[in-house]
Amino acid sequence: MSQRTLILLGLVFVILLGFTVLLRNQPPPQPTIEDADVVYYTVFSDFTAVDIQAVRLQDPNSERALLLNRAPFGAWTTPEIIGTFDPQVGENIARTLEILPYSRTVEIGENATMADFGFAPNGLLLVQILLMNGDSHVIAVGGLTPTQDSYYALIDERPEVYVLQRAAVDFLQVQLFSSPIS
């Protein structure tokens, strides 16, 4: 190998070494405010996805609804719709409801109206859950919060309004408005 080739390879090595050092000295990306400041809790602690017998998703404004039942062998079915249903869709909905995340609750003030929380008059989404033991839960989803990253919701007959994670509610809405039948 000639001296000229060695010098050229040495120069390439020094440039690559400098580039590597420069990249390693970059500050790490900062987490977003949402990642750093928001802590999520689970709305329901009395059931898991396997405890759910049936789920009904409904748009109270159009009366569009999707009813899912768990068959005796455990797979999810859609008794009101004829066609081939992917039971994984039902499982994903059940898991979403199991871990349904909220960041905080809001007390309903004396002067507050339900329209303040997006229920003018009906809200956005109604979710009914029937458990294997016969218990049931109802979630009435109102409008988006002012920050547009969460939804207001009423849970069962609890006295406060829950601030639900937007991604979970959006997922449930997509399942309601997309065709679960192939």
mmCIF file with all atom_site columns, C-alpha atoms in Angstrom:
data_model
loop_
_atom_site.group_PDB
_atom_site.id
_atom_site.type_symbol
_atom_site.label_atom_id
_atom_site.label_alt_id
_atom_site.label_comp_id
_atom_site.label_asym_id
_atom_site.label_entity_id
_atom_site.label_seq_id
_atom_site.pdbx_PDB_ins_code
_atom_site.Cartn_x
_atom_site.Cartn_y
_atom_site.Cartn_z
_atom_site.occupancy
_atom_site.B_iso_or_equiv
_atom_site.pdbx_formal_charge
_atom_site.auth_seq_id
_atom_site.auth_comp_id
_atom_site.auth_asym_id
_atom_site.auth_atom_id
_atom_site.pdbx_PDB_model_num
ATOM 1   C CA . MET A 1 1   ? 0.000   0.000   0.000  1.00 0.00 ? 1   MET A CA 1
ATOM 2   C CA . SER A 1 2   ? 1.410   3.360   -0.926 1.00 0.00 ? 2   SER A CA 1
ATOM 3   C CA . GLN A 1 3   ? 1.989   6.207   1.458  1.00 0.00 ? 3   GLN A CA 1
ATOM 4   C CA . ARG A 1 4   ? -0.567  8.319   -0.391 1.00 0.00 ? 4   ARG A CA 1
ATOM 5   C CA . THR A 1 5   ? -3.333  5.691   0.185  1.00 0.00 ? 5   THR A CA 1
ATOM 6   C CA . LEU A 1 6   ? -2.466  5.465   3.883  1.00 0.00 ? 6   LEU A CA 1
ATOM 7   C CA . ILE A 1 7   ? -2.714  9.238   4.264  1.00 0.00 ? 7   ILE A CA 1
ATOM 8   C CA . LEU A 1 8   ? -6.074  9.258   2.461  1.00 0.00 ? 8   LEU A CA 1
ATOM 9   C CA . LEU A 1 9   ? -7.448  6.439   4.675  1.00 0.00 ? 9   LEU A CA 1
ATOM 10  C CA . GLY A 1 10  ? -6.123  8.202   7.773  1.00 0.00 ? 10  GLY A CA 1
ATOM 11  C CA . LEU A 1 11  ? -7.883  11.396  6.721  1.00 0.00 ? 11  LEU A CA 1
ATOM 12  C CA . VAL A 1 12  ? -11.184 9.538   6.176  1.00 0.00 ? 12  VAL A CA 1
ATOM 13  C CA . PHE A 1 13  ? -10.774 7.917   9.605  1.00 0.00 ? 13  PHE A CA 1
ATOM 14  C CA . VAL A 1 14  ? -10.204 11.293  11.298 1.00 0.00 ? 14  VAL A CA 1
ATOM 15  C CA . ILE A 1 15  ? -13.268 12.790  9.564  1.00 0.00 ? 15  ILE A CA 1
ATOM 16  C CA . LEU A 1 16  ? -15.471 9.849   10.617 1.00 0.00 ? 16  LEU A CA 1
ATOM 17  C CA . LEU A 1 17  ? -14.118 10.023  14.172 1.00 0.00 ? 17  LEU A CA 1
ATOM 18  C CA . GLY A 1 18  ? -14.876 13.752  14.322 1.00 0.00 ? 18  GLY A CA 1
ATOM 19  C CA . PHE A 1 19  ? -18.383 13.193  12.969 1.00 0.00 ? 19  PHE A CA 1
ATOM 20  C CA . THR A 1 20  ? -19.009 10.478  15.594 1.00 0.00 ? 20  THR A CA 1
ATOM 21  C CA . VAL A 1 21  ? -17.820 12.724  18.427 1.00 0.00 ? 21  VAL A CA 1
ATOM 22  C CA . LEU A 1 22  ? -20.007 15.551  17.151 1.00 0.00 ? 22  LEU A CA 1
ATOM 23  C CA . LEU A 1 23  ? -23.106 13.323  17.076 1.00 0.00 ? 23  LEU A CA 1
ATOM 24  C CA . ARG A 1 24  ? -22.474 11.936  20.556 1.00 0.00 ? 24  ARG A CA 1
ATOM 25  C CA . ASN A 1 25  ? -22.211 15.421  22.034 1.00 0.00 ? 25  ASN A CA 1
ATOM 26  C CA . GLN A 1 26  ? -25.689 16.434  20.828 1.00 0.00 ? 26  GLN A CA 1
ATOM 27  C CA . PRO A 1 27  ? -28.161 17.001  23.687 1.00 0.00 ? 27  PRO A CA 1
ATOM 28  C CA . PRO A 1 28  ? -30.818 14.267  23.997 1.00 0.00 ? 28  PRO A CA 1
ATOM 29  C CA . PRO A 1 29  ? -34.282 15.151  22.702 1.00 0.00 ? 29  PRO A CA 1
ATOM 30  C CA . GLN A 1 30  ? -36.483 16.737  25.351 1.00 0.00 ? 30  GLN A CA 1
ATOM 31  C CA . PRO A 1 31  ? -39.733 14.981  26.209 1.00 0.00 ? 31  PRO A CA 1
ATOM 32  C CA . THR A 1 32  ? -42.892 16.771  25.202 1.00 0.00 ? 32  THR A CA 1
ATOM 33  C CA . ILE A 1 33  ? -44.925 18.520  27.855 1.00 0.00 ? 33  ILE A CA 1
ATOM 34  C CA . GLU A 1 34  ? -47.611 15.882  27.451 1.00 0.00 ? 34  GLU A CA 1
ATOM 35  C CA . ASP A 1 35  ? -45.127 13.095  28.192 1.00 0.00 ? 35  ASP A CA 1
ATOM 36  C CA . ALA A 1 36  ? -43.637 14.884  31.184 1.00 0.00 ? 36  ALA A CA 1
ATOM 37  C CA . ASP A 1 37  ? -46.690 16.358  32.887 1.00 0.00 ? 37  ASP A CA 1
ATOM 38  C CA . VAL A 1 38  ? -49.693 14.095  32.289 1.00 0.00 ? 38  VAL A CA 1
ATOM 39  C CA . VAL A 1 39  ? -50.283 11.085  34.489 1.00 0.00 ? 39  VAL A CA 1
ATOM 40  C CA . TYR A 1 40  ? -53.084 8.754   33.445 1.00 0.00 ? 40  TYR A CA 1
ATOM 41  C CA . TYR A 1 41  ? -55.257 6.640   35.708 1.00 0.00 ? 41  TYR A CA 1
ATOM 42  C CA . THR A 1 42  ? -57.662 3.815   34.865 1.00 0.00 ? 42  THR A CA 1
ATOM 43  C CA . VAL A 1 43  ? -61.380 4.661   35.002 1.00 0.00 ? 43  VAL A CA 1
ATOM 44  C CA . PHE A 1 44  ? -62.481 1.154   35.992 1.00 0.00 ? 44  PHE A CA 1
ATOM 45  C CA . SER A 1 45  ? -60.710 -1.057  38.493 1.00 0.00 ? 45  SER A CA 1
ATOM 46  C CA . ASP A 1 46  ? -63.428 -3.675  38.955 1.00 0.00 ? 46  ASP A CA 1
ATOM 47  C CA . PHE A 1 47  ? -62.977 -5.641  35.726 1.00 0.00 ? 47  PHE A CA 1
ATOM 48  C CA . THR A 1 48  ? -60.562 -6.821  33.048 1.00 0.00 ? 48  THR A CA 1
ATOM 49  C CA . ALA A 1 49  ? -61.164 -7.421  29.351 1.00 0.00 ? 49  ALA A CA 1
ATOM 50  C CA . VAL A 1 50  ? -62.063 -11.085 29.931 1.00 0.00 ? 50  VAL A CA 1
ATOM 51  C CA . ASP A 1 51  ? -64.825 -10.049 32.373 1.00 0.00 ? 51  ASP A CA 1
ATOM 52  C CA . ILE A 1 52  ? -66.719 -8.175  29.650 1.00 0.00 ? 52  ILE A CA 1
ATOM 53  C CA . GLN A 1 53  ? -69.728 -10.028 28.208 1.00 0.00 ? 53  GLN A CA 1
ATOM 54  C CA . ALA A 1 54  ? -71.041 -7.344  25.844 1.00 0.00 ? 54  ALA A CA 1
ATOM 55  C CA . VAL A 1 55  ? -70.230 -3.834  24.619 1.00 0.00 ? 55  VAL A CA 1
ATOM 56  C CA . ARG A 1 56  ? -72.435 -1.365  22.797 1.00 0.00 ? 56  ARG A CA 1
ATOM 57  C CA . LEU A 1 57  ? -70.920 1.683   21.111 1.00 0.00 ? 57  LEU A CA 1
ATOM 58  C CA . GLN A 1 58  ? -73.471 4.270   20.020 1.00 0.00 ? 58  GLN A CA 1
ATOM 59  C CA . ASP A 1 59  ? -73.475 7.707   18.448 1.00 0.00 ? 59  ASP A CA 1
ATOM 60  C CA . PRO A 1 60  ? -76.342 9.427   20.299 1.00 0.00 ? 60  PRO A CA 1
ATOM 61  C CA . ASN A 1 61  ? -76.785 11.958  17.501 1.00 0.00 ? 61  ASN A CA 1
ATOM 62  C CA . SER A 1 62  ? -77.248 9.524   14.615 1.00 0.00 ? 62  SER A CA 1
ATOM 63  C CA . GLU A 1 63  ? -78.310 6.415   16.537 1.00 0.00 ? 63  GLU A CA 1
ATOM 64  C CA . ARG A 1 64  ? -75.579 4.449   14.732 1.00 0.00 ? 64  ARG A CA 1
ATOM 65  C CA . ALA A 1 65  ? -74.585 1.573   17.016 1.00 0.00 ? 65  ALA A CA 1
ATOM 66  C CA . LEU A 1 66  ? -72.282 -1.413  17.193 1.00 0.00 ? 66  LEU A CA 1
ATOM 67  C CA . LEU A 1 67  ? -73.160 -4.272  19.546 1.00 0.00 ? 67  LEU A CA 1
ATOM 68  C CA . LEU A 1 68  ? -70.514 -6.857  20.412 1.00 0.00 ? 68  LEU A CA 1
ATOM 69  C CA . ASN A 1 69  ? -71.171 -10.064 22.383 1.00 0.00 ? 69  ASN A CA 1
ATOM 70  C CA . ARG A 1 70  ? -68.699 -12.570 23.708 1.00 0.00 ? 70  ARG A CA 1
ATOM 71  C CA . ALA A 1 71  ? -69.680 -16.046 22.497 1.00 0.00 ? 71  ALA A CA 1
ATOM 72  C CA . PRO A 1 72  ? -69.573 -19.028 24.908 1.00 0.00 ? 72  PRO A CA 1
ATOM 73  C CA . PHE A 1 73  ? -66.182 -20.061 23.513 1.00 0.00 ? 73  PHE A CA 1
ATOM 74  C CA . GLY A 1 74  ? -64.756 -16.569 24.198 1.00 0.00 ? 74  GLY A CA 1
ATOM 75  C CA . ALA A 1 75  ? -64.620 -15.005 20.730 1.00 0.00 ? 75  ALA A CA 1
ATOM 76  C CA . TRP A 1 76  ? -66.351 -11.717 19.996 1.00 0.00 ? 76  TRP A CA 1
ATOM 77  C CA . THR A 1 77  ? -69.361 -11.668 17.668 1.00 0.00 ? 77  THR A CA 1
ATOM 78  C CA . THR A 1 78  ? -71.710 -9.036  16.229 1.00 0.00 ? 78  THR A CA 1
ATOM 79  C CA . PRO A 1 79  ? -75.234 -10.439 16.569 1.00 0.00 ? 79  PRO A CA 1
ATOM 80  C CA . GLU A 1 80  ? -76.913 -7.530  14.758 1.00 0.00 ? 80  GLU A CA 1
ATOM 81  C CA . ILE A 1 81  ? -74.716 -7.642  11.643 1.00 0.00 ? 81  ILE A CA 1
ATOM 82  C CA . ILE A 1 82  ? -74.411 -10.481 9.148  1.00 0.00 ? 82  ILE A CA 1
ATOM 83  C CA . GLY A 1 83  ? -70.977 -11.167 7.681  1.00 0.00 ? 83  GLY A CA 1
ATOM 84  C CA . THR A 1 84  ? -67.475 -12.156 8.717  1.00 0.00 ? 84  THR A CA 1
ATOM 85  C CA . PHE A 1 85  ? -66.375 -10.308 11.842 1.00 0.00 ? 85  PHE A CA 1
ATOM 86  C CA . ASP A 1 86  ? -62.763 -10.156 13.029 1.00 0.00 ? 86  ASP A CA 1
ATOM 87  C CA . PRO A 1 87  ? -62.966 -11.095 16.737 1.00 0.00 ? 87  PRO A CA 1
ATOM 88  C CA . GLN A 1 88  ? -59.692 -9.233  17.363 1.00 0.00 ? 88  GLN A CA 1
ATOM 89  C CA . VAL A 1 89  ? -61.642 -5.979  16.899 1.00 0.00 ? 89  VAL A CA 1
ATOM 90  C CA . GLY A 1 90  ? -63.848 -6.940  19.847 1.00 0.00 ? 90  GLY A CA 1
ATOM 91  C CA . GLU A 1 91  ? -60.813 -7.878  21.901 1.00 0.00 ? 91  GLU A CA 1
ATOM 92  C CA . ASN A 1 92  ? -59.154 -4.531  21.158 1.00 0.00 ? 92  ASN A CA 1
ATOM 93  C CA . ILE A 1 93  ? -62.299 -2.659  22.194 1.00 0.00 ? 93  ILE A CA 1
ATOM 94  C CA . ALA A 1 94  ? -62.521 -4.681  25.432 1.00 0.00 ? 94  ALA A CA 1
ATOM 95  C CA . ARG A 1 95  ? -58.864 -3.998  26.241 1.00 0.00 ? 95  ARG A CA 1
ATOM 96  C CA . THR A 1 96  ? -59.344 -0.294  25.560 1.00 0.00 ? 96  THR A CA 1
ATOM 97  C CA . LEU A 1 97  ? -62.257 -0.220  28.000 1.00 0.00 ? 97  LEU A CA 1
ATOM 98  C CA . GLU A 1 98  ? -60.268 -2.192  30.576 1.00 0.00 ? 98  GLU A CA 1
ATOM 99  C CA . ILE A 1 99  ? -57.466 0.383   30.640 1.00 0.00 ? 99  ILE A CA 1
ATOM 100 C CA . LEU A 1 100 ? -59.573 3.431   29.680 1.00 0.00 ? 100 LEU A CA 1
ATOM 101 C CA . PRO A 1 101 ? -57.235 6.245   30.734 1.00 0.00 ? 101 PRO A CA 1
ATOM 102 C CA . TYR A 1 102 ? -58.182 9.540   32.333 1.00 0.00 ? 102 TYR A CA 1
ATOM 103 C CA . SER A 1 103 ? -55.904 12.315  33.541 1.00 0.00 ? 103 SER A CA 1
ATOM 104 C CA . ARG A 1 104 ? -58.146 14.041  36.077 1.00 0.00 ? 104 ARG A CA 1
ATOM 105 C CA . THR A 1 105 ? -61.697 14.677  37.176 1.00 0.00 ? 105 THR A CA 1
ATOM 106 C CA . VAL A 1 106 ? -63.558 17.975  37.186 1.00 0.00 ? 106 VAL A CA 1
ATOM 107 C CA . GLU A 1 107 ? -66.167 18.912  39.754 1.00 0.00 ? 107 GLU A CA 1
ATOM 108 C CA . ILE A 1 108 ? -69.389 20.164  38.227 1.00 0.00 ? 108 ILE A CA 1
ATOM 109 C CA . GLY A 1 109 ? -69.834 23.672  39.603 1.00 0.00 ? 109 GLY A CA 1
ATOM 110 C CA . GLU A 1 110 ? -73.137 25.213  40.639 1.00 0.00 ? 110 GLU A CA 1
ATOM 111 C CA . ASN A 1 111 ? -73.291 27.401  37.533 1.00 0.00 ? 111 ASN A CA 1
ATOM 112 C CA . ALA A 1 112 ? -71.988 24.765  35.121 1.00 0.00 ? 112 ALA A CA 1
ATOM 113 C CA . THR A 1 113 ? -74.208 23.216  32.493 1.00 0.00 ? 113 THR A CA 1
ATOM 114 C CA . MET A 1 114 ? -73.707 19.976  30.628 1.00 0.00 ? 114 MET A CA 1
ATOM 115 C CA . ALA A 1 115 ? -73.145 22.065  27.483 1.00 0.00 ? 115 ALA A CA 1
ATOM 116 C CA . ASP A 1 116 ? -69.918 23.285  29.133 1.00 0.00 ? 116 ASP A CA 1
ATOM 117 C CA . PHE A 1 117 ? -68.649 19.713  28.806 1.00 0.00 ? 117 PHE A CA 1
ATOM 118 C CA . GLY A 1 118 ? -69.817 19.083  25.255 1.00 0.00 ? 118 GLY A CA 1
ATOM 119 C CA . PHE A 1 119 ? -73.228 17.602  26.003 1.00 0.00 ? 119 PHE A CA 1
ATOM 120 C CA . ALA A 1 120 ? -75.331 19.859  23.820 1.00 0.00 ? 120 ALA A CA 1
ATOM 121 C CA . PRO A 1 121 ? -77.593 18.013  24.167 1.00 0.00 ? 121 PRO A CA 1
ATOM 122 C CA . ASN A 1 122 ? -76.353 14.446  23.656 1.00 0.00 ? 122 ASN A CA 1
ATOM 123 C CA . GLY A 1 123 ? -72.589 14.335  23.560 1.00 0.00 ? 123 GLY A CA 1
ATOM 124 C CA . LEU A 1 124 ? -70.399 12.449  21.141 1.00 0.00 ? 124 LEU A CA 1
ATOM 125 C CA . LEU A 1 125 ? -70.365 8.771   22.097 1.00 0.00 ? 125 LEU A CA 1
ATOM 126 C CA . LEU A 1 126 ? -72.230 6.432   24.422 1.00 0.00 ? 126 LEU A CA 1
ATOM 127 C CA . VAL A 1 127 ? -70.544 3.224   25.601 1.00 0.00 ? 127 VAL A CA 1
ATOM 128 C CA . GLN A 1 128 ? -72.427 0.529   27.506 1.00 0.00 ? 128 GLN A CA 1
ATOM 129 C CA . ILE A 1 129 ? -70.530 -2.352  29.099 1.00 0.00 ? 129 ILE A CA 1
ATOM 130 C CA . LEU A 1 130 ? -72.108 -5.538  30.467 1.00 0.00 ? 130 LEU A CA 1
ATOM 131 C CA . LEU A 1 131 ? -69.907 -7.730  32.656 1.00 0.00 ? 131 LEU A CA 1
ATOM 132 C CA . MET A 1 132 ? -70.094 -11.517 33.068 1.00 0.00 ? 132 MET A CA 1
ATOM 133 C CA . ASN A 1 133 ? -71.286 -11.078 36.675 1.00 0.00 ? 133 ASN A CA 1
ATOM 134 C CA . GLY A 1 134 ? -74.266 -8.947  35.548 1.00 0.00 ? 134 GLY A CA 1
ATOM 135 C CA . ASP A 1 135 ? -72.819 -5.577  36.554 1.00 0.00 ? 135 ASP A CA 1
ATOM 136 C CA . SER A 1 136 ? -72.821 -2.813  33.978 1.00 0.00 ? 136 SER A CA 1
ATOM 137 C CA . HIS A 1 137 ? -71.111 0.497   33.272 1.00 0.00 ? 137 HIS A CA 1
ATOM 138 C CA . VAL A 1 138 ? -72.036 3.461   31.093 1.00 0.00 ? 138 VAL A CA 1
ATOM 139 C CA . ILE A 1 139 ? -69.704 6.061   29.611 1.00 0.00 ? 139 ILE A CA 1
ATOM 140 C CA . ALA A 1 140 ? -71.183 9.189   28.041 1.00 0.00 ? 140 ALA A CA 1
ATOM 141 C CA . VAL A 1 141 ? -68.484 11.084  26.142 1.00 0.00 ? 141 VAL A CA 1
ATOM 142 C CA . GLY A 1 142 ? -68.981 14.817  25.665 1.00 0.00 ? 142 GLY A CA 1
ATOM 143 C CA . GLY A 1 143 ? -66.837 17.278  23.783 1.00 0.00 ? 143 GLY A CA 1
ATOM 144 C CA . LEU A 1 144 ? -63.139 17.922  23.524 1.00 0.00 ? 144 LEU A CA 1
ATOM 145 C CA . THR A 1 145 ? -61.382 19.857  26.262 1.00 0.00 ? 145 THR A CA 1
ATOM 146 C CA . PRO A 1 146 ? -60.024 23.327  25.368 1.00 0.00 ? 146 PRO A CA 1
ATOM 147 C CA . THR A 1 147 ? -56.565 21.812  24.755 1.00 0.00 ? 147 THR A CA 1
ATOM 148 C CA . GLN A 1 148 ? -58.080 19.369  22.211 1.00 0.00 ? 148 GLN A CA 1
ATOM 149 C CA . ASP A 1 149 ? -56.100 16.438  23.693 1.00 0.00 ? 149 ASP A CA 1
ATOM 150 C CA . SER A 1 150 ? -58.839 14.952  25.884 1.00 0.00 ? 150 SER A CA 1
ATOM 151 C CA . TYR A 1 151 ? -62.587 14.432  26.040 1.00 0.00 ? 151 TYR A CA 1
ATOM 152 C CA . TYR A 1 152 ? -64.998 15.145  28.879 1.00 0.00 ? 152 TYR A CA 1
ATOM 153 C CA . ALA A 1 153 ? -67.023 12.118  30.001 1.00 0.00 ? 153 ALA A CA 1
ATOM 154 C CA . LEU A 1 154 ? -69.632 11.098  32.523 1.00 0.00 ? 154 LEU A CA 1
ATOM 155 C CA . ILE A 1 155 ? -69.055 7.657   34.047 1.00 0.00 ? 155 ILE A CA 1
ATOM 156 C CA . ASP A 1 156 ? -71.957 5.677   35.526 1.00 0.00 ? 156 ASP A CA 1
ATOM 157 C CA . GLU A 1 157 ? -73.608 7.920   38.119 1.00 0.00 ? 157 GLU A CA 1
ATOM 158 C CA . ARG A 1 158 ? -70.394 9.367   39.486 1.00 0.00 ? 158 ARG A CA 1
ATOM 159 C CA . PRO A 1 159 ? -70.692 13.031  40.518 1.00 0.00 ? 159 PRO A CA 1
ATOM 160 C CA . GLU A 1 160 ? -67.657 14.358  38.635 1.00 0.00 ? 160 GLU A CA 1
ATOM 161 C CA . VAL A 1 161 ? -66.700 14.719  34.979 1.00 0.00 ? 161 VAL A CA 1
ATOM 162 C CA . TYR A 1 162 ? -63.735 12.641  33.805 1.00 0.00 ? 162 TYR A CA 1
ATOM 163 C CA . VAL A 1 163 ? -61.109 13.926  31.382 1.00 0.00 ? 163 VAL A CA 1
ATOM 164 C CA . LEU A 1 164 ? -60.438 10.906  29.127 1.00 0.00 ? 164 LEU A CA 1
ATOM 165 C CA . GLN A 1 165 ? -57.401 10.429  26.906 1.00 0.00 ? 165 GLN A CA 1
ATOM 166 C CA . ARG A 1 166 ? -58.300 11.433  23.368 1.00 0.00 ? 166 ARG A CA 1
ATOM 167 C CA . ALA A 1 167 ? -56.601 8.485   21.645 1.00 0.00 ? 167 ALA A CA 1
ATOM 168 C CA . ALA A 1 168 ? -58.760 5.924   23.467 1.00 0.00 ? 168 ALA A CA 1
ATOM 169 C CA . VAL A 1 169 ? -62.018 7.719   22.625 1.00 0.00 ? 169 VAL A CA 1
ATOM 170 C CA . ASP A 1 170 ? -60.947 8.298   19.026 1.00 0.00 ? 170 ASP A CA 1
ATOM 171 C CA . PHE A 1 171 ? -60.191 4.572   18.712 1.00 0.00 ? 171 PHE A CA 1
ATOM 172 C CA . LEU A 1 172 ? -63.690 3.669   19.928 1.00 0.00 ? 172 LEU A CA 1
ATOM 173 C CA . GLN A 1 173 ? -65.243 6.153   17.497 1.00 0.00 ? 173 GLN A CA 1
ATOM 174 C CA . VAL A 1 174 ? -63.280 4.705   14.590 1.00 0.00 ? 174 VAL A CA 1
ATOM 175 C CA . GLN A 1 175 ? -64.526 1.229   15.495 1.00 0.00 ? 175 GLN A CA 1
ATOM 176 C CA . LEU A 1 176 ? -68.108 2.505   15.563 1.00 0.00 ? 176 LEU A CA 1
ATOM 177 C CA . PHE A 1 177 ? -67.944 4.295   12.227 1.00 0.00 ? 177 PHE A CA 1
ATOM 178 C CA . SER A 1 178 ? -65.794 1.825   10.291 1.00 0.00 ? 178 SER A CA 1
ATOM 179 C CA . SER A 1 179 ? -67.312 -1.416  9.099  1.00 0.00 ? 179 SER A CA 1
ATOM 180 C CA . PRO A 1 180 ? -66.282 -4.318  11.363 1.00 0.00 ? 180 PRO A CA 1
ATOM 181 C CA . ILE A 1 181 ? -67.561 -6.788  8.777  1.00 0.00 ? 181 ILE A CA 1
ATOM 182 C CA . SER A 1 182 ? -65.438 -7.965  5.879  1.00 0.00 ? 182 SER A CA 1
#
